[in-house]
Coordinates of C-alpha atoms in Angstrom, one line a residue:
M17 CA 182.4 129.4 121.2
P18 CA 183.7 129.0 117.7
D19 CA 185.4 125.7 116.8
R20 CA 188.5 126.7 114.8
G21 CA 190.3 123.4 114.9
R22 CA 191.4 123.5 111.3
D23 CA 192.7 127.1 111.6
I24 CA 194.7 126.1 114.8
E25 CA 196.3 123.1 113.1
A26 CA 197.2 125.2 110.1
L27 CA 198.7 127.9 112.3
R28 CA 200.7 125.4 114.3
A29 CA 202.1 123.9 111.1
A30 CA 203.1 127.3 109.9
L31 CA 204.7 128.2 113.2
A32 CA 206.7 125.0 113.2
G33 CA 208.4 126.2 110.0
S34 CA 208.9 129.7 111.4
P35 CA 209.0 129.5 115.3
E36 CA 210.4 133.1 115.7
N37 CA 207.5 134.7 113.8
A38 CA 206.0 136.7 116.7
K39 CA 202.9 137.9 114.6
L40 CA 202.1 134.4 113.7
R41 CA 202.4 133.2 117.3
A42 CA 200.3 136.1 118.6
Y43 CA 197.6 135.2 116.1
L44 CA 197.7 131.6 117.1
A45 CA 197.3 132.6 120.8
E46 CA 194.3 134.8 119.9
V47 CA 192.6 132.0 118.0
L48 CA 193.2 129.6 120.8
A49 CA 191.6 132.0 123.3
E50 CA 188.6 132.6 121.0
S51 CA 188.1 128.8 120.8
G52 CA 188.1 128.4 124.6
R53 CA 191.5 126.8 124.7
H54 CA 192.9 129.2 127.3
E55 CA 195.6 127.0 128.7
D56 CA 197.1 126.6 125.3
A57 CA 196.8 130.4 124.8
V58 CA 198.7 131.0 128.0
V59 CA 201.6 128.9 126.8
Q60 CA 201.8 130.9 123.5
Y61 CA 201.4 134.3 125.2
R62 CA 204.1 133.4 127.8
Y63 CA 206.5 132.3 125.0
L64 CA 206.0 135.7 123.4
I65 CA 206.7 137.6 126.6
D66 CA 209.6 135.4 127.7
N67 CA 211.2 136.0 124.3
G68 CA 211.2 139.7 124.6
S69 CA 207.8 140.8 123.3
A70 CA 206.7 143.9 125.2
D71 CA 203.5 144.1 123.1
I72 CA 200.5 145.3 125.1
A73 CA 198.2 142.9 123.2
A74 CA 200.3 139.9 124.3
R75 CA 200.3 141.0 127.9
L76 CA 196.6 141.7 127.8
G77 CA 195.8 138.4 126.1
L78 CA 197.8 136.6 128.8
A79 CA 196.0 138.4 131.6
K80 CA 192.6 137.7 130.1
A81 CA 193.4 134.0 129.6
L82 CA 194.6 133.7 133.2
F83 CA 191.5 135.5 134.5
V84 CA 189.1 133.2 132.6
L85 CA 191.0 130.2 134.0
G86 CA 190.3 131.5 137.5
R87 CA 193.8 132.5 138.2
A88 CA 193.0 136.1 139.1
S89 CA 196.0 136.4 141.4
E90 CA 198.3 135.8 138.5
A91 CA 196.4 138.1 136.2
A92 CA 196.4 141.0 138.8
P93 CA 200.1 142.1 138.4
L94 CA 199.7 142.1 134.6
A95 CA 196.5 144.1 134.8
D96 CA 198.1 146.6 137.2
R97 CA 201.1 147.2 134.9
L98 CA 198.9 147.6 131.9
Q99 CA 197.1 150.5 133.6
D100 CA 200.5 152.4 133.8
E101 CA 201.0 152.1 130.0
P102 CA 200.4 155.3 128.0
G103 CA 197.3 154.7 125.8
C104 CA 196.1 151.8 127.8
P105 CA 193.2 150.2 125.9
A106 CA 189.7 150.4 127.4
D107 CA 189.3 146.6 127.4
A108 CA 192.5 146.4 129.6
T109 CA 190.9 148.8 132.0
L110 CA 187.7 146.7 132.0
L111 CA 189.8 143.6 132.8
Y112 CA 191.5 145.5 135.6
A113 CA 188.1 146.3 137.0
R114 CA 187.0 142.6 136.8
V115 CA 190.2 141.5 138.5
K116 CA 189.9 144.0 141.3
A117 CA 186.2 143.0 141.9
H118 CA 187.2 139.4 142.0
L119 CA 189.8 140.2 144.6
G120 CA 187.3 142.2 146.7
D121 CA 188.5 145.7 145.9
Y122 CA 185.2 147.0 144.7
E123 CA 186.0 150.7 145.0
R124 CA 188.9 150.5 142.5
A125 CA 186.8 148.1 140.4
G126 CA 184.0 150.7 140.2
R127 CA 186.3 153.5 139.2
A128 CA 188.1 151.4 136.6
Y129 CA 184.8 150.2 135.1
R130 CA 183.5 153.8 134.8
D131 CA 186.8 154.8 133.0
A132 CA 186.5 151.8 130.7
I133 CA 182.9 152.5 129.5
Q134 CA 183.6 156.2 129.2
A135 CA 186.4 155.4 126.8
D136 CA 184.4 152.7 125.0
P137 CA 180.6 152.6 125.7
S138 CA 180.3 149.2 123.8
L139 CA 182.0 147.6 126.8
T140 CA 179.0 148.2 129.1
D141 CA 178.2 145.1 131.1
A142 CA 174.9 145.3 132.9
E143 CA 175.5 142.2 135.0
F144 CA 178.9 143.4 136.2
E145 CA 177.3 146.8 137.0
V146 CA 174.7 145.1 139.2
S147 CA 177.4 143.2 141.0
L148 CA 179.4 146.3 141.7
R149 CA 176.4 148.2 142.9
A150 CA 175.3 145.2 145.1
H151 CA 178.6 145.5 147.0
G152 CA 178.0 149.2 147.7
D153 CA 181.5 150.3 146.8
A154 CA 180.9 152.2 143.6
P155 CA 182.8 155.4 143.2
P156 CA 181.2 158.5 144.8
E157 CA 181.1 160.6 141.7
K158 CA 177.8 160.6 139.9
P159 CA 177.7 160.6 136.1
V160 CA 176.0 163.5 134.5
A161 CA 172.5 163.1 133.0
V162 CA 172.8 159.4 132.4
A163 CA 169.1 159.0 131.6
D164 CA 169.1 162.0 129.3
A165 CA 172.1 160.8 127.4
L166 CA 170.5 157.4 127.1
L167 CA 167.1 158.5 125.8
F168 CA 167.8 161.8 124.0
D169 CA 170.0 162.8 121.1
D170 CA 170.9 165.9 123.2
A171 CA 169.5 167.8 126.2
S172 CA 167.4 170.1 124.1
N173 CA 165.8 167.5 121.8
A174 CA 162.4 166.5 123.0
E175 CA 162.2 163.4 120.8
P176 CA 163.6 160.2 122.3
A177 CA 166.5 158.7 120.3
L178 CA 165.1 155.2 121.0
L179 CA 161.7 155.9 119.4
E180 CA 161.0 153.9 116.3
K181 CA 158.2 153.5 113.7
P182 CA 158.5 149.9 112.6
A183 CA 157.9 149.3 108.9
I184 CA 156.9 145.6 109.4
N185 CA 153.5 144.3 110.5
F186 CA 151.7 141.0 110.9
S187 CA 151.9 140.2 107.2
N188 CA 155.6 139.9 107.7
V189 CA 155.2 137.3 110.4
G190 CA 154.7 133.7 109.2
G191 CA 152.3 131.5 111.1
M192 CA 151.7 132.3 114.8
T193 CA 148.0 132.7 114.2
A194 CA 147.0 132.1 117.8
V195 CA 149.6 134.5 119.1
K196 CA 148.5 137.2 116.7
D197 CA 144.9 136.8 117.6
A198 CA 145.7 137.2 121.3
I199 CA 147.6 140.4 120.5
R200 CA 144.7 141.7 118.4
D201 CA 142.3 141.2 121.4
K202 CA 144.7 142.9 123.8
F203 CA 146.2 145.8 121.9
L204 CA 144.9 146.3 118.3
N205 CA 141.1 146.1 118.7
P206 CA 141.0 148.6 121.6
L207 CA 143.0 151.1 119.5
A208 CA 140.9 150.5 116.4
H209 CA 137.5 150.7 118.3
P210 CA 138.1 152.9 121.3
D211 CA 134.4 154.0 121.7
I212 CA 133.2 150.4 121.9
Y213 CA 135.8 149.4 124.4
K214 CA 135.2 152.6 126.4
A215 CA 131.5 151.7 126.7
Y216 CA 132.6 148.6 128.6
G217 CA 135.1 150.5 130.7
V218 CA 138.1 149.1 128.9
S219 CA 140.9 151.5 127.9
A220 CA 143.6 150.9 125.3
G221 CA 146.8 149.9 127.0
G222 CA 148.1 147.3 129.4
G223 CA 150.7 144.6 129.4
L224 CA 151.4 141.4 127.6
L225 CA 154.1 138.8 128.3
M226 CA 155.5 136.5 125.7
Y227 CA 157.5 133.5 126.7
G228 CA 159.0 130.6 124.9
P229 CA 162.3 129.2 123.8
P230 CA 165.0 131.5 122.4
G231 CA 165.1 132.3 118.7
V232 CA 161.4 131.9 118.0
G233 CA 160.8 135.6 117.0
K234 CA 159.5 137.3 120.2
T235 CA 161.3 140.5 119.5
Y236 CA 160.3 140.5 115.8
L237 CA 156.7 139.9 116.8
A238 CA 156.7 142.8 119.2
R239 CA 158.1 145.1 116.5
A240 CA 155.4 143.8 114.1
T241 CA 152.7 144.5 116.7
A242 CA 153.8 148.1 116.8
G243 CA 153.8 148.3 113.0
E244 CA 150.4 146.7 112.8
S245 CA 148.9 149.3 115.2
K246 CA 151.0 152.2 113.7
A247 CA 152.2 152.9 117.2
N248 CA 155.6 154.2 118.3
F249 CA 158.0 151.5 119.4
I250 CA 160.7 151.7 122.1
N251 CA 163.0 148.6 122.4
I252 CA 164.5 148.4 125.9
G253 CA 167.4 146.2 126.8
I254 CA 168.9 145.4 130.2
S255 CA 171.8 147.7 129.7
D256 CA 169.5 150.6 129.0
I257 CA 168.1 150.4 132.5
L258 CA 170.5 148.8 134.9
S259 CA 173.1 151.1 136.4
M260 CA 175.8 150.7 139.1
W261 CA 174.7 154.1 140.5
L262 CA 172.3 153.9 143.3
G263 CA 168.8 155.1 142.2
N264 CA 169.7 155.5 138.5
S265 CA 168.1 152.2 137.4
E266 CA 164.8 153.4 138.7
R267 CA 165.3 156.8 137.1
H268 CA 166.0 155.2 133.7
L269 CA 163.0 153.0 134.0
H270 CA 160.7 155.9 134.8
A271 CA 162.2 157.9 131.9
C272 CA 161.3 155.1 129.5
F273 CA 157.7 155.1 130.6
E274 CA 157.5 158.9 130.6
H275 CA 158.7 159.0 127.0
A276 CA 156.1 156.3 126.0
R277 CA 153.4 158.4 127.7
K278 CA 154.4 161.5 125.8
N279 CA 154.4 159.6 122.5
R280 CA 151.3 157.5 122.8
P281 CA 150.1 155.3 121.3
C282 CA 153.4 153.7 122.1
L283 CA 154.6 150.1 122.7
I284 CA 157.5 149.6 125.1
F285 CA 159.2 146.3 124.5
F286 CA 161.4 144.8 127.3
D287 CA 163.6 141.9 126.2
E288 CA 164.8 139.5 128.8
I289 CA 162.4 141.0 131.2
D290 CA 163.2 138.5 133.9
A291 CA 166.5 140.3 134.4
L292 CA 164.5 143.5 135.4
G293 CA 161.5 141.9 137.0
G294 CA 163.0 138.9 138.8
N295 CA 161.4 137.2 141.8
R296 CA 162.1 139.5 144.7
Q297 CA 162.5 136.6 147.1
N298 CA 165.5 135.5 145.1
L299 CA 167.2 138.9 144.8
A300 CA 170.2 139.4 147.1
T301 CA 170.1 143.2 147.5
S302 CA 167.5 145.8 148.2
A303 CA 168.8 148.0 145.4
V304 CA 167.8 145.4 142.8
R305 CA 164.4 144.8 144.5
N306 CA 163.8 148.5 144.2
V307 CA 164.0 148.2 140.4
V308 CA 161.2 145.6 140.5
N309 CA 159.1 147.8 142.8
Q310 CA 159.6 150.8 140.4
F311 CA 158.6 148.6 137.4
L312 CA 155.4 147.5 139.2
S313 CA 154.6 151.1 140.1
E314 CA 155.1 152.3 136.5
M315 CA 152.7 149.6 135.2
D316 CA 150.0 150.1 137.8
G317 CA 148.9 153.4 136.4
A318 CA 147.9 154.6 139.9
R319 CA 150.3 157.6 139.7
Y320 CA 150.5 157.9 135.9
A321 CA 148.0 157.7 133.1
N322 CA 148.9 154.7 131.0
D323 CA 146.1 154.9 128.4
G324 CA 147.7 154.2 125.0
V325 CA 150.9 152.8 126.5
F326 CA 151.3 149.1 125.7
V327 CA 154.0 147.1 127.6
V328 CA 155.3 143.9 126.0
G329 CA 157.8 141.7 127.8
A330 CA 159.7 138.8 126.4
T331 CA 161.4 136.1 128.4
N332 CA 162.9 132.6 128.0
A333 CA 162.5 132.0 131.7
P334 CA 158.9 133.0 132.9
W335 CA 159.5 131.0 136.1
Q336 CA 162.0 133.6 137.2
L337 CA 159.6 136.5 136.9
D338 CA 158.1 138.0 140.1
S339 CA 154.5 136.7 140.5
A340 CA 153.3 140.3 141.1
F341 CA 153.8 141.0 137.4
R342 CA 151.0 138.6 136.6
R343 CA 148.4 140.5 138.6
P344 CA 145.5 142.1 136.6
G345 CA 146.5 145.5 135.2
R346 CA 150.1 144.4 134.7
F347 CA 151.0 141.5 132.5
D348 CA 147.5 140.1 132.6
R349 CA 147.9 138.4 129.2
I350 CA 150.6 135.7 129.1
I351 CA 151.3 134.2 125.6
F352 CA 153.3 131.1 124.8
V353 CA 155.3 131.6 121.6
P354 CA 156.1 128.1 120.3
P355 CA 158.6 127.2 117.6
P356 CA 157.1 127.8 114.1
D357 CA 154.9 125.1 112.7
E358 CA 155.6 123.5 109.3
T359 CA 153.8 126.1 107.3
A360 CA 155.5 128.9 109.1
R361 CA 158.9 127.2 108.7
A362 CA 158.5 127.1 105.0
E363 CA 157.6 130.8 104.9
I364 CA 160.6 131.7 107.1
L365 CA 162.9 129.7 104.8
R366 CA 161.4 131.5 101.8
V367 CA 162.1 134.9 103.4
L368 CA 165.6 133.9 104.4
C369 CA 166.5 132.8 100.9
E370 CA 165.3 136.0 99.2
G371 CA 168.0 137.8 97.3
K372 CA 170.2 134.7 97.1
P373 CA 170.8 132.7 93.9
T374 CA 168.3 129.7 94.1
N375 CA 167.1 126.9 92.0
D376 CA 163.5 125.9 92.4
L377 CA 163.7 125.4 96.1
N378 CA 161.2 123.0 97.7
F379 CA 160.6 124.9 101.0
A380 CA 157.9 122.5 102.1
E381 CA 160.3 119.5 101.9
V382 CA 162.9 121.3 104.0
A383 CA 160.2 122.5 106.5
A384 CA 159.1 118.9 107.0
R385 CA 162.6 118.0 108.0
T386 CA 163.1 120.8 110.5
D387 CA 160.6 119.9 113.3
A388 CA 161.2 121.9 116.5
F389 CA 163.6 124.3 114.7
S390 CA 163.3 127.9 115.8
G391 CA 163.6 130.9 113.4
A392 CA 167.2 131.3 114.5
D393 CA 167.8 127.6 113.8
L394 CA 166.4 128.0 110.3
K395 CA 168.7 130.9 109.7
A396 CA 171.6 128.7 110.7
V397 CA 170.4 126.1 108.2
V398 CA 170.4 128.7 105.3
D399 CA 173.8 130.1 106.4
A400 CA 175.3 126.6 106.4
A401 CA 173.9 125.9 103.0
V402 CA 175.2 129.2 101.7
E403 CA 178.6 128.3 103.1
L404 CA 178.7 125.1 101.2
R405 CA 177.8 126.9 97.9
L406 CA 180.3 129.6 98.6
R407 CA 183.2 127.1 99.0
D408 CA 182.5 125.6 95.6
A409 CA 181.8 129.0 94.0
V410 CA 185.2 130.3 95.1
E411 CA 187.1 127.2 94.0
Q412 CA 185.4 127.1 90.6
Q413 CA 184.8 130.8 90.1
I414 CA 181.2 130.2 89.3
V415 CA 178.1 131.4 91.2
K416 CA 176.1 128.3 91.8
P417 CA 172.4 128.6 93.0
L418 CA 171.2 127.1 96.3
S419 CA 169.3 123.9 95.8
T420 CA 166.9 121.9 98.0
R421 CA 169.6 119.3 98.4
D422 CA 171.9 122.0 99.9
L423 CA 169.3 123.0 102.5
L424 CA 168.5 119.4 103.3
A425 CA 172.2 118.6 103.8
A426 CA 172.5 121.7 106.1
T427 CA 169.6 120.4 108.3
S428 CA 171.6 117.4 109.2
K429 CA 174.3 119.6 110.7
I430 CA 172.0 121.8 112.8
K431 CA 170.3 120.6 115.9
P432 CA 167.1 122.3 117.1
S433 CA 168.0 124.6 120.0
T434 CA 164.5 124.5 121.4
R435 CA 164.8 121.0 122.8
E436 CA 167.0 122.0 125.7
W437 CA 164.5 124.7 126.6
F438 CA 161.5 122.3 126.5
A439 CA 163.4 119.8 128.7
M440 CA 163.5 122.5 131.4
A441 CA 160.1 123.9 130.8
K442 CA 158.5 120.4 131.0
N443 CA 159.5 120.2 134.7
Y444 CA 157.7 123.5 135.4
A445 CA 154.7 122.5 133.4
L446 CA 154.3 119.2 135.3
Y447 CA 155.4 120.2 138.8
A448 CA 155.0 124.0 139.2
N449 CA 151.8 124.8 137.3
E450 CA 149.3 125.5 140.0
S451 CA 148.2 128.7 138.4
G452 CA 147.9 127.1 134.9
I453 CA 150.4 129.5 133.4
Y454 CA 152.2 126.7 131.6
D455 CA 149.1 124.9 130.3
D456 CA 150.1 125.9 126.7
I457 CA 153.4 124.0 127.2
V458 CA 151.4 121.0 128.4
R459 CA 149.3 121.1 125.3
F460 CA 152.2 121.7 123.0
L461 CA 154.2 118.7 124.4
R462 CA 151.0 116.6 124.7
L463 CA 151.9 115.8 128.3

């Protein structure tokens, strides 16, 4: 959540001089809510409403703040009245759905959620959909051709809209030598030398699971793998599969694999795969377990020929994945993707600084000071350094180049996000590693 303390103080000071300025107070309330200061936001929104503001935004802001604070019963009448407003915004309808679900009225919640995402598809919330479906009170109407709308530009177009031809390859990936070697063994060599592999009874295809802390480039590496092999690429997110409609999640999953089979060689990438392939013992409903079963069936290749179809999954929580996925023929190669080493960090910094005004940057020096930083952390370092230069450039009306000192100063402000993940992973590596899946973590941490 952004820390906008300076903005808030400035707005409060301005409001003290003009307390009747409704637009200024509304903006303060909005900034307070964005900063997580919902109690303060409630005070400002109530002031606006008590002083005659009938603005929809103010009432919606108050309802949202109350709901976030766990005061759904207070938010409910506000959300109800907003639904009667002409031109009620889609996010107000979504809030109404959340309030109704919280109060146990899942039938109305399902209908309202459908209306909200029809009005604004960007409001789609896969987790909320699963919750609605789990309670079995989704509206009876069935949406038309959900899978077709998801995967095709139109009903007559035989080319999936999600199909890509990545322009990047392994040359664009700094470091990660061991990871790239494992991918070559599993995917690239069978494609490049099919006759040799066929002689040993090995076909091109199969599954590979990448796990590691967030921000280390698992998605980028999957895209580079498709580019290196010149294969088609389909990037699948949770919201592309999960649906509140009974049976549609399985249908979506089957459609994804079918498109990959029709466009082979094809690499399907599932990000946050633990959300789709979670441990069935921990899943509360049979509907969600059916998605896992469908996923396993698609990967098995018993009913469908999967030659030339490569499945890559990425997760930050491999311990939550159902163990059946690790059976041979499914995700039989599991690769730990660590934070970039010092050489890779220097290369990542070099790429991130391309196109910016620079002054003989010493990337090696900065890389040495960023141990355990992920690629995302390094981007935050460059962004922080640019922000410092921009402030001076605006004040002095002179474009000043980034210096090594700027980058080093930025590293002191950014903490490596991977440490929290390793603190959790360490427990699994030490106490839940009977299969040896976490041996790479043991070696990396020198446990």
